[in-house]
Tab-separated table of C-alpha atoms in Angstrom:
chain	number	residue	atom	x	y	z
A	1	UNK	CA	-9.943	-9.557	4.889
A	2	UNK	CA	-9.368	-10.913	8.405
A	3	UNK	CA	-8.624	-14.520	7.309
A	4	UNK	CA	-6.357	-13.266	4.527
A	5	UNK	CA	-4.412	-11.072	6.938
A	6	UNK	CA	-3.987	-14.015	9.300
A	7	UNK	CA	-2.805	-16.258	6.451
A	8	UNK	CA	-0.439	-13.526	5.298
A	9	UNK	CA	1.375	-13.830	8.625
A	10	UNK	CA	1.167	-17.603	9.107
A	11	UNK	CA	2.197	-18.615	5.566
A	12	UNK	CA	5.046	-17.430	3.318
A	13	UNK	CA	3.697	-14.001	2.274
A	14	UNK	CA	4.762	-13.973	-1.371
A	15	UNK	CA	3.605	-17.566	-1.950
A	16	UNK	CA	0.197	-16.758	-0.501
A	17	UNK	CA	0.079	-13.523	-2.498
A	18	UNK	CA	0.883	-15.371	-5.745
A	19	UNK	CA	-1.903	-17.851	-4.961
A	20	UNK	CA	-4.362	-14.957	-4.604
A	21	UNK	CA	-3.222	-13.444	-7.909
A	22	UNK	CA	-3.675	-16.829	-9.608
A	23	UNK	CA	-7.223	-17.159	-8.236
A	24	UNK	CA	-7.990	-13.611	-9.346
A	25	UNK	CA	-6.959	-14.435	-12.922
A	26	UNK	CA	-9.000	-17.634	-12.971
A	27	UNK	CA	-12.092	-15.796	-11.737
A	28	UNK	CA	-11.626	-13.088	-14.364
A	29	UNK	CA	-11.697	-15.702	-17.087
A	30	UNK	CA	-14.712	-17.370	-15.445
A	31	UNK	CA	-16.614	-14.100	-15.779
A	32	UNK	CA	-16.542	-14.543	-19.544
A	33	UNK	CA	-18.594	-17.726	-19.067
A	34	UNK	CA	-21.291	-16.042	-16.960
A	35	UNK	CA	-24.769	-15.950	-18.490
A	36	UNK	CA	-26.767	-14.596	-15.542
A	37	UNK	CA	-26.597	-11.994	-12.814
A	38	UNK	CA	-26.156	-14.698	-10.178
A	39	UNK	CA	-23.023	-16.119	-11.766
A	40	UNK	CA	-21.552	-12.679	-12.325
A	41	UNK	CA	-22.324	-11.688	-8.738
A	42	UNK	CA	-20.552	-14.752	-7.328
A	43	UNK	CA	-17.455	-14.091	-9.439
A	44	UNK	CA	-17.362	-10.426	-8.475
A	45	UNK	CA	-17.831	-11.267	-4.808
A	46	UNK	CA	-14.951	-13.739	-4.843
A	47	UNK	CA	-12.802	-11.288	-6.805
A	48	UNK	CA	-13.197	-8.795	-3.983
A	49	UNK	CA	-11.993	-11.372	-1.480
A	50	UNK	CA	-8.811	-12.097	-3.427
A	51	UNK	CA	-8.199	-8.426	-4.211
A	52	UNK	CA	-8.325	-7.566	-0.507
A	53	UNK	CA	-4.822	-8.950	-0.040
A	54	UNK	CA	-3.205	-6.790	-2.721
A	55	UNK	CA	-2.225	-3.613	-0.860
A	56	UNK	CA	-1.430	-5.306	2.498
A	57	UNK	CA	0.794	-7.898	0.803
A	58	UNK	CA	2.634	-5.434	-1.417
A	59	UNK	CA	3.288	-2.954	1.384
A	60	UNK	CA	4.428	-5.754	3.686
A	61	UNK	CA	6.945	-7.031	1.137
A	62	UNK	CA	8.279	-3.528	0.472
A	63	UNK	CA	8.707	-2.973	4.207
A	64	UNK	CA	10.876	-6.112	4.410
A	65	UNK	CA	13.360	-4.868	1.840
A	66	UNK	CA	13.614	-1.106	2.160
A	67	UNK	CA	14.313	1.500	4.809
A	68	UNK	CA	11.496	3.915	5.753
A	69	UNK	CA	12.759	6.787	3.599
A	70	UNK	CA	13.049	4.425	0.611
A	71	UNK	CA	9.533	3.013	0.813
A	72	UNK	CA	7.186	5.858	-0.275
A	73	UNK	CA	8.435	6.200	-3.858
A	74	UNK	CA	8.539	2.426	-4.327
A	75	UNK	CA	4.997	2.120	-3.014
A	76	UNK	CA	3.833	4.722	-5.502
A	77	UNK	CA	5.598	2.974	-8.392
A	78	UNK	CA	4.322	-0.522	-7.574
A	79	UNK	CA	0.824	0.519	-6.481
A	80	UNK	CA	0.406	2.627	-9.597
A	81	UNK	CA	-2.764	3.393	-11.534
A	82	UNK	CA	-1.558	2.271	-14.945
A	83	UNK	CA	-4.507	-0.136	-15.287
A	84	UNK	CA	-6.950	2.535	-16.585
A	85	UNK	CA	-4.461	3.356	-19.338
A	86	UNK	CA	-4.155	-0.269	-20.441
A	87	UNK	CA	-7.881	-0.890	-20.004
A	88	UNK	CA	-8.661	2.192	-22.071
A	89	UNK	CA	-6.431	0.990	-24.900
A	90	UNK	CA	-7.920	-2.501	-24.734
A	91	UNK	CA	-11.489	-1.186	-24.699
A	92	UNK	CA	-10.701	1.109	-27.626
A	93	UNK	CA	-9.167	-1.748	-29.623
A	94	UNK	CA	-12.027	-4.125	-28.844
A	95	UNK	CA	-14.401	-1.412	-30.024
A	96	UNK	CA	-13.382	-2.310	-33.578
A	97	UNK	CA	-14.272	-5.991	-33.063
A	98	UNK	CA	-16.883	-7.059	-35.619
A	99	UNK	CA	-17.318	-10.768	-34.832
A	100	UNK	CA	-20.209	-12.492	-33.090
A	101	UNK	CA	-18.246	-13.163	-29.909
A	102	UNK	CA	-19.068	-10.440	-27.317
A	103	UNK	CA	-16.317	-7.837	-26.994
A	104	UNK	CA	-16.596	-7.662	-23.204
A	105	UNK	CA	-15.756	-11.373	-22.937
A	106	UNK	CA	-12.581	-10.805	-24.934
A	107	UNK	CA	-11.512	-8.187	-22.387
A	108	UNK	CA	-12.016	-10.511	-19.413
A	109	UNK	CA	-10.291	-13.447	-21.104
A	110	UNK	CA	-7.299	-11.295	-22.070
A	111	UNK	CA	-6.862	-9.730	-18.635
A	112	UNK	CA	-7.447	-13.044	-16.868
A	113	UNK	CA	-4.836	-14.878	-18.936
A	114	UNK	CA	-2.247	-12.162	-18.318
A	115	UNK	CA	-2.989	-12.208	-14.575
A	116	UNK	CA	-2.496	-15.983	-14.388
A	117	UNK	CA	0.818	-15.654	-16.217
A	118	UNK	CA	1.947	-12.915	-13.855
A	119	UNK	CA	1.078	-14.979	-10.779
A	120	UNK	CA	3.612	-17.563	-11.959
A	121	UNK	CA	6.239	-14.840	-12.392
A	122	UNK	CA	5.600	-13.635	-8.831
A	123	UNK	CA	5.771	-17.173	-7.434
A	124	UNK	CA	9.050	-18.113	-9.124
A	125	UNK	CA	11.000	-14.855	-8.961
A	126	UNK	CA	9.892	-12.934	-5.843
A	127	UNK	CA	11.325	-14.367	-2.571
A	128	UNK	CA	9.235	-14.503	0.594
A	129	UNK	CA	11.885	-12.542	2.498
A	130	UNK	CA	15.442	-11.298	1.888
A	131	UNK	CA	16.985	-14.474	3.299
A	132	UNK	CA	15.337	-16.548	0.555
A	133	UNK	CA	16.657	-14.368	-2.272
A	134	UNK	CA	18.662	-16.738	-4.471
A	135	UNK	CA	20.449	-13.901	-6.245
A	136	UNK	CA	21.980	-12.610	-2.982
A	137	UNK	CA	25.119	-14.069	-1.457
A	138	UNK	CA	25.283	-14.789	2.290
A	139	UNK	CA	27.337	-11.648	2.766
A	140	UNK	CA	24.795	-9.537	0.843
A	141	UNK	CA	21.951	-10.970	2.925
A	142	UNK	CA	23.877	-10.090	6.070
A	143	UNK	CA	24.422	-6.538	4.811
A	144	UNK	CA	20.731	-6.159	3.942
A	145	UNK	CA	19.646	-7.272	7.411
A	146	UNK	CA	22.249	-4.966	8.943
A	147	UNK	CA	20.949	-1.894	7.114
A	148	UNK	CA	17.373	-2.744	8.110
A	149	UNK	CA	18.310	-3.276	11.764
A	150	UNK	CA	18.310	0.422	12.629
A	151	UNK	CA	14.654	0.809	11.603
A	152	UNK	CA	13.311	-1.195	14.561
A	153	UNK	CA	10.265	-2.051	12.435
A	154	UNK	CA	11.201	-5.671	11.752
A	155	UNK	CA	10.903	-7.980	8.781
A	156	UNK	CA	8.823	-11.062	9.515
A	157	UNK	CA	7.502	-13.245	12.313
A	158	UNK	CA	5.144	-16.232	12.317
A	159	UNK	CA	4.037	-15.707	15.931
A	160	UNK	CA	0.548	-14.208	16.184
A	161	UNK	CA	0.345	-11.704	19.068
A	162	UNK	CA	-3.229	-10.564	19.874
A	163	UNK	CA	-2.075	-7.856	22.286
A	164	UNK	CA	-0.560	-5.959	19.353
A	165	UNK	CA	-4.003	-5.782	17.738
A	166	UNK	CA	-5.510	-4.468	20.975
A	167	UNK	CA	-2.741	-1.896	21.179
A	168	UNK	CA	-3.477	-0.694	17.648
A	169	UNK	CA	-7.246	-0.451	18.158
A	170	UNK	CA	-6.900	1.499	21.406
A	171	UNK	CA	-4.699	4.123	19.770
A	172	UNK	CA	-6.872	7.094	18.672
A	173	UNK	CA	-4.481	7.816	15.815
A	174	UNK	CA	-5.505	4.503	14.262
A	175	UNK	CA	-9.046	5.796	13.928
A	176	UNK	CA	-8.031	9.224	12.653
A	177	UNK	CA	-6.111	7.598	9.805
A	178	UNK	CA	-8.929	5.079	9.276
A	179	UNK	CA	-11.543	7.797	8.740
A	180	UNK	CA	-9.143	9.893	6.648
A	181	UNK	CA	-8.752	6.952	4.259
A	182	UNK	CA	-12.535	6.514	4.038
A	183	UNK	CA	-12.908	10.196	3.178
A	184	UNK	CA	-10.266	9.887	0.459
A	185	UNK	CA	-11.791	6.729	-0.999
A	186	UNK	CA	-15.425	7.857	-1.258
A	187	UNK	CA	-14.506	9.954	-4.332
A	188	UNK	CA	-12.481	7.031	-5.681
A	189	UNK	CA	-15.484	4.716	-5.485
A	190	UNK	CA	-17.632	7.168	-7.401
A	191	UNK	CA	-15.038	8.045	-10.018
A	192	UNK	CA	-14.034	4.438	-10.647
A	193	UNK	CA	-17.647	3.425	-11.239
A	194	UNK	CA	-18.909	6.463	-13.128
A	195	UNK	CA	-15.796	7.753	-14.892
A	196	UNK	CA	-16.813	6.628	-18.373
A	197	UNK	CA	-20.414	7.770	-17.824
A	198	UNK	CA	-19.205	11.217	-16.772
A	199	UNK	CA	-17.016	11.525	-19.872
A	200	UNK	CA	-19.655	10.174	-22.270
A	201	UNK	CA	-22.131	12.566	-20.648
A	202	UNK	CA	-20.050	15.414	-22.050
A	203	UNK	CA	-21.038	14.261	-25.539
A	204	UNK	CA	-18.268	11.854	-26.576
A	205	UNK	CA	-18.923	8.540	-28.331
A	206	UNK	CA	-17.835	5.156	-26.941
A	207	UNK	CA	-14.447	5.007	-28.688
A	208	UNK	CA	-13.447	8.545	-27.720
A	209	UNK	CA	-14.660	7.912	-24.184
A	210	UNK	CA	-12.307	4.920	-23.934
A	211	UNK	CA	-9.362	7.080	-25.004
A	212	UNK	CA	-10.301	10.029	-22.787
A	213	UNK	CA	-10.547	7.663	-19.807
A	214	UNK	CA	-6.805	6.949	-20.060
A	215	UNK	CA	-5.262	10.252	-18.805
A	216	UNK	CA	-6.684	9.838	-15.249
A	217	UNK	CA	-4.435	6.798	-14.811
A	218	UNK	CA	-1.403	8.841	-15.807
A	219	UNK	CA	-2.418	11.699	-13.495
A	220	UNK	CA	-2.825	9.363	-10.530
A	221	UNK	CA	0.445	7.534	-11.143
A	222	UNK	CA	2.607	10.614	-11.743
A	223	UNK	CA	1.131	12.577	-8.837
A	224	UNK	CA	1.595	9.584	-6.526
A	225	UNK	CA	5.249	9.151	-7.475
A	226	UNK	CA	5.904	12.891	-7.212
A	227	UNK	CA	4.316	13.328	-3.787
A	228	UNK	CA	5.938	10.178	-2.419
A	229	UNK	CA	9.315	11.443	-3.621
A	230	UNK	CA	8.772	14.726	-1.775
A	231	UNK	CA	7.503	12.931	1.333
A	232	UNK	CA	10.672	10.839	1.491
A	233	UNK	CA	12.664	14.067	1.675
A	234	UNK	CA	10.348	16.077	3.906
A	235	UNK	CA	11.020	14.697	7.333
A	236	UNK	CA	9.075	16.615	9.967
A	237	UNK	CA	6.176	17.834	7.853
A	238	UNK	CA	5.141	14.849	5.789
A	239	UNK	CA	1.641	14.826	7.270
A	240	UNK	CA	1.216	18.504	6.445
A	241	UNK	CA	2.431	17.754	2.918
A	242	UNK	CA	-0.224	15.036	2.576
A	243	UNK	CA	-2.942	17.375	3.868
A	244	UNK	CA	-1.896	20.154	1.482
A	245	UNK	CA	-1.843	17.728	-1.454
A	246	UNK	CA	-5.538	16.989	-0.871
A	247	UNK	CA	-6.231	20.573	-1.943
A	248	UNK	CA	-5.443	19.591	-5.544
A	249	UNK	CA	-8.277	17.050	-6.035
A	250	UNK	CA	-10.480	19.400	-4.015
A	251	UNK	CA	-9.770	22.081	-6.617
A	252	UNK	CA	-10.653	19.627	-9.390
A	253	UNK	CA	-14.017	18.880	-7.766
A	254	UNK	CA	-14.752	22.595	-7.407
A	255	UNK	CA	-13.929	23.143	-11.102
A	256	UNK	CA	-16.306	20.358	-12.168
A	257	UNK	CA	-19.039	21.750	-9.915
A	258	UNK	CA	-18.774	25.409	-10.924
A	259	UNK	CA	-18.017	25.308	-14.660
A	260	UNK	CA	-20.936	24.927	-17.091
A	261	UNK	CA	-21.303	21.543	-18.789
A	262	UNK	CA	-20.824	23.218	-22.156
A	263	UNK	CA	-17.209	24.002	-21.240
A	264	UNK	CA	-15.879	20.599	-22.310
A	265	UNK	CA	-12.187	21.444	-21.949
A	266	UNK	CA	-12.681	22.889	-18.462
A	267	UNK	CA	-14.762	19.913	-17.334
A	268	UNK	CA	-12.124	17.462	-18.567
A	269	UNK	CA	-9.320	19.415	-16.875
A	270	UNK	CA	-11.254	19.427	-13.599
A	271	UNK	CA	-11.950	15.694	-13.926
A	272	UNK	CA	-8.294	14.898	-14.591
A	273	UNK	CA	-7.133	17.025	-11.651
A	274	UNK	CA	-9.557	15.074	-9.467
A	275	UNK	CA	-7.491	11.949	-10.040
A	276	UNK	CA	-4.549	13.373	-8.114
A	277	UNK	CA	-6.422	12.084	-5.036
A	278	UNK	CA	-4.319	8.911	-5.349
A	279	UNK	CA	-1.189	10.823	-4.308
A	280	UNK	CA	-2.231	11.664	-0.724
A	281	UNK	CA	-3.694	8.186	-0.257
A	282	UNK	CA	-0.646	6.210	-1.367
A	283	UNK	CA	1.693	8.549	0.531
A	284	UNK	CA	-0.383	8.139	3.678
A	285	UNK	CA	-0.134	4.366	3.264
A	286	UNK	CA	3.622	4.649	2.813
A	287	UNK	CA	4.112	6.743	5.947
A	288	UNK	CA	2.400	4.363	8.338
A	289	UNK	CA	3.841	1.332	6.560
A	290	UNK	CA	7.371	2.624	7.051
A	291	UNK	CA	7.021	3.060	10.805
A	292	UNK	CA	4.861	0.234	12.148
A	293	UNK	CA	6.796	-2.110	14.415
A	294	UNK	CA	5.551	-5.507	15.543
A	295	UNK	CA	4.708	-7.958	12.765
A	296	UNK	CA	1.204	-8.829	13.972
A	297	UNK	CA	0.427	-5.148	14.379
A	298	UNK	CA	1.857	-4.403	10.958
A	299	UNK	CA	-0.227	-7.054	9.177
A	300	UNK	CA	-3.372	-6.159	11.119
A	301	UNK	CA	-3.144	-2.441	10.384
A	302	UNK	CA	-2.467	-3.058	6.709
A	303	UNK	CA	-5.663	-5.134	6.631
A	304	UNK	CA	-7.638	-2.756	8.847
A	305	UNK	CA	-6.833	0.248	6.690
A	306	UNK	CA	-7.779	-1.760	3.630
A	307	UNK	CA	-11.205	-2.203	5.233
A	308	UNK	CA	-11.507	1.589	5.329
A	309	UNK	CA	-10.457	1.686	1.671
A	310	UNK	CA	-13.224	-0.779	0.813
A	311	UNK	CA	-15.778	1.108	2.917
A	312	UNK	CA	-15.055	4.325	1.042
A	313	UNK	CA	-15.390	2.561	-2.294
A	314	UNK	CA	-18.757	1.123	-1.242
A	315	UNK	CA	-20.080	4.512	-0.140
A	316	UNK	CA	-18.789	6.440	-3.168
A	317	UNK	CA	-21.101	5.070	-5.894
A	318	UNK	CA	-24.148	5.708	-3.683
A	319	UNK	CA	-23.524	9.459	-3.961
A	320	UNK	CA	-23.887	9.360	-7.763
A	321	UNK	CA	-27.648	9.316	-8.243
A	322	UNK	CA	-29.131	8.186	-11.559
A	323	UNK	CA	-31.653	11.038	-11.788
A	324	UNK	CA	-28.759	13.549	-11.580
A	325	UNK	CA	-27.026	12.167	-14.692
A	326	UNK	CA	-24.993	13.249	-16.560
A	327	UNK	CA	-23.773	15.997	-14.199
A	328	UNK	CA	-24.041	13.893	-11.017
A	329	UNK	CA	-24.132	17.000	-8.842
A	330	UNK	CA	-24.597	15.007	-5.643
A	331	UNK	CA	-21.458	12.992	-6.323
A	332	UNK	CA	-19.418	16.134	-6.970
A	333	UNK	CA	-20.629	17.779	-3.761
A	334	UNK	CA	-19.857	14.586	-1.834
A	335	UNK	CA	-16.292	14.660	-3.176
A	336	UNK	CA	-15.814	18.261	-2.042
A	337	UNK	CA	-17.091	17.451	1.451
A	338	UNK	CA	-14.978	14.301	1.733
A	339	UNK	CA	-11.758	16.056	0.764
A	340	UNK	CA	-12.357	18.723	3.411
A	341	UNK	CA	-13.057	16.001	5.992
A	342	UNK	CA	-9.892	14.120	4.960
A	343	UNK	CA	-7.793	17.251	5.526
A	344	UNK	CA	-9.345	17.674	8.978
A	345	UNK	CA	-8.622	14.084	10.057
A	346	UNK	CA	-5.083	14.177	8.688
A	347	UNK	CA	-4.229	17.407	10.483
A	348	UNK	CA	-5.830	16.113	13.698
A	349	UNK	CA	-3.646	13.032	13.408
A	350	UNK	CA	-0.563	15.183	12.815
A	351	UNK	CA	-1.345	17.389	15.817
A	352	UNK	CA	-1.756	14.381	18.093
A	353	UNK	CA	1.429	12.771	16.802
A	354	UNK	CA	3.380	15.999	17.228
A	355	UNK	CA	2.247	16.163	20.848
A	356	UNK	CA	3.646	12.649	21.343
A	357	UNK	CA	6.918	13.445	19.556
A	358	UNK	CA	9.146	12.836	22.632
A	359	UNK	CA	8.020	9.196	22.503
A	360	UNK	CA	9.627	8.726	19.119
A	361	UNK	CA	12.653	7.073	20.759
A	362	UNK	CA	12.280	3.359	21.324
A	363	UNK	CA	13.024	2.965	25.053
A	364	UNK	CA	14.209	-0.610	24.809
A	365	UNK	CA	14.870	-0.927	21.110
A	366	UNK	CA	17.352	-3.663	20.225
A	367	UNK	CA	19.241	-3.598	16.969
A	368	UNK	CA	22.420	-5.020	15.556
A	369	UNK	CA	25.302	-3.643	17.600
A	370	UNK	CA	28.036	-2.082	15.488
A	371	UNK	CA	31.184	-0.065	16.100
A	372	UNK	CA	31.563	3.150	14.213
A	373	UNK	CA	28.694	2.381	11.862
A	374	UNK	CA	24.921	2.232	11.650
A	375	UNK	CA	22.964	1.038	14.635
A	376	UNK	CA	23.064	1.848	18.309
A	377	UNK	CA	26.058	1.776	20.562
A	378	UNK	CA	26.339	-1.214	22.842
A	379	UNK	CA	23.926	-1.026	25.708
A	380	UNK	CA	22.188	2.115	24.474
A	381	UNK	CA	18.660	2.376	23.092
A	382	UNK	CA	18.161	2.645	19.377
A	383	UNK	CA	16.073	5.304	17.724
A	384	UNK	CA	13.691	4.830	14.860
A	385	UNK	CA	15.769	6.927	12.519
A	386	UNK	CA	12.734	9.061	11.759
A	387	UNK	CA	11.378	12.317	13.091
A	388	UNK	CA	8.571	14.030	14.924
A	389	UNK	CA	6.193	12.715	12.291
A	390	UNK	CA	6.432	9.282	13.903
A	391	UNK	CA	4.333	7.791	16.676
A	392	UNK	CA	5.850	4.816	18.391
A	393	UNK	CA	3.018	4.096	20.793
A	394	UNK	CA	3.328	1.899	23.874
A	395	UNK	CA	6.402	-0.258	24.150
A	396	UNK	CA	6.077	-3.988	24.530
A	397	UNK	CA	9.584	-5.264	24.072
A	398	UNK	CA	9.367	-8.769	22.689
A	399	UNK	CA	11.704	-10.687	20.476
A	400	UNK	CA	9.954	-12.226	17.508
A	401	UNK	CA	12.223	-15.234	17.075
A	402	UNK	CA	10.537	-18.222	15.485
A	403	UNK	CA	13.137	-20.029	13.384
A	404	UNK	CA	14.797	-23.211	14.758
A	405	UNK	CA	18.322	-22.932	16.135
A	406	UNK	CA	19.656	-25.295	13.479
A	407	UNK	CA	19.119	-22.607	10.873
A	408	UNK	CA	20.870	-20.117	13.106
A	409	UNK	CA	23.926	-22.372	13.430
A	410	UNK	CA	23.992	-23.037	9.702
A	411	UNK	CA	23.753	-19.345	8.886
A	412	UNK	CA	26.371	-18.564	11.514
A	413	UNK	CA	28.737	-21.005	9.824
A	414	UNK	CA	28.046	-19.491	6.414
A	415	UNK	CA	28.531	-15.938	7.622
A	416	UNK	CA	31.642	-16.858	9.584
A	417	UNK	CA	33.099	-18.355	6.420
A	418	UNK	CA	32.468	-15.077	4.618
A	419	UNK	CA	33.656	-12.963	7.549
A	420	UNK	CA	37.005	-12.013	5.959
A	421	UNK	CA	35.046	-9.993	3.403
A	422	UNK	CA	33.543	-7.848	6.184
A	423	UNK	CA	35.583	-5.267	8.045
A	424	UNK	CA	36.316	-6.616	11.555
A	425	UNK	CA	36.094	-3.094	12.934
A	426	UNK	CA	32.443	-2.959	11.926
A	427	UNK	CA	31.260	-6.099	13.672
A	428	UNK	CA	30.966	-6.819	17.357
A	429	UNK	CA	29.569	-10.339	17.178
A	430	UNK	CA	29.125	-12.424	14.056
A	431	UNK	CA	27.035	-14.968	15.990
A	432	UNK	CA	24.693	-12.208	17.217
A	433	UNK	CA	24.324	-11.023	13.637
A	434	UNK	CA	23.658	-14.520	12.327
A	435	UNK	CA	20.898	-15.035	14.865
A	436	UNK	CA	19.436	-11.645	13.981
A	437	UNK	CA	19.617	-12.350	10.260
A	438	UNK	CA	18.147	-15.847	10.300
A	439	UNK	CA	15.534	-15.451	12.984
A	440	UNK	CA	14.611	-12.100	11.478
A	441	UNK	CA	14.552	-8.900	13.479
A	442	UNK	CA	14.027	-8.519	17.186
A	443	UNK	CA	10.938	-6.401	16.877
A	444	UNK	CA	9.316	-3.990	19.242
A	445	UNK	CA	5.543	-3.610	19.154
A	446	UNK	CA	5.523	0.123	18.733
A	447	UNK	CA	3.228	2.439	16.866
A	448	UNK	CA	3.255	3.911	13.436
A	449	UNK	CA	3.696	7.228	11.769
A	450	UNK	CA	1.010	9.755	11.272
């Protein structure tokens, strides 16, 4: 994950992301050619390496385009859990395959081909940053940068700053969130691996199991979108909202543990409720994503929290012991414990952040200076535009300006030519804006939300 995170900052992010998606699709199709455990292991190992970039890259791109209160719902929509629904349909359809060619190879070839096609769509249609968007005019690009300026979280920088990584690792709130994500992902690792075995263990055949494995995807997606929508509108108590939402999958685990196995409807309801665990996770990701400032720090923390995601998914399957099948009592108990632990870490993080609430003003924040509009008044510090649920951390005021001056002059000329379309009462300096827009934001290496 470390090399990928570094490349994500040094290279155009969307281009590098599309390359990873392309490699993922190729490896999926290669799995259909595997005839031994060794070949399958190599493909799976490499798949994990290319998958590691998914969440960091997506959240980074969303942060470039949208304001903090606009990011949670979009994260939940893009990082959805629709795949189990599609996979369930595909597995069900392939179940009727009668030919000699193995059905599982058809699945990998189909998914791999679609992934390769989608990587080309991403490469050609998704710009690396707002300034490269071909469908936006110069004036629209200027307006987009202007509305993002008040966030003080920045867009992009190619300068790698090690001190921002040190700053992140020395912040105790980093570790509270890190362990909270592990606790949330241990159940995910177990459920992802053993979901179909749990359902078939209730007495359903292979085809019905494929269909019954589809609703969890819908539960995860809908709960994630719903909670993210509420979080975007709950300013000071978003962390409490996340902690409370963990009670729902906790209830599902308790239902599965307490109800007899003969109660098929109750067991399925409990299992489906369990999949609402995705909501607190994706909302937690959205909160810190929306408030991290400093591009190196942003990329590093996205990668670092993905490590915790992977750690939880490695631990999870180990709690489902073969001799406990089909009930997997140990796995269910582990889920209950992990959800309680996740609530503890999240509330500890919220308490610590609340104690630091007075620091939520950026002491030396620099944003686009406007008259009578968004942004700070001339000479005055800018605020993050958020609330007590934000931790800004130590300030290390540094401009992240990496683009040659020639681009700045060219953009200044373009924006000056379009200046009559912009109200003169709203702009203090077009040249200042052009430099801000082309060189990307003057970031501050501050902290992130709880």
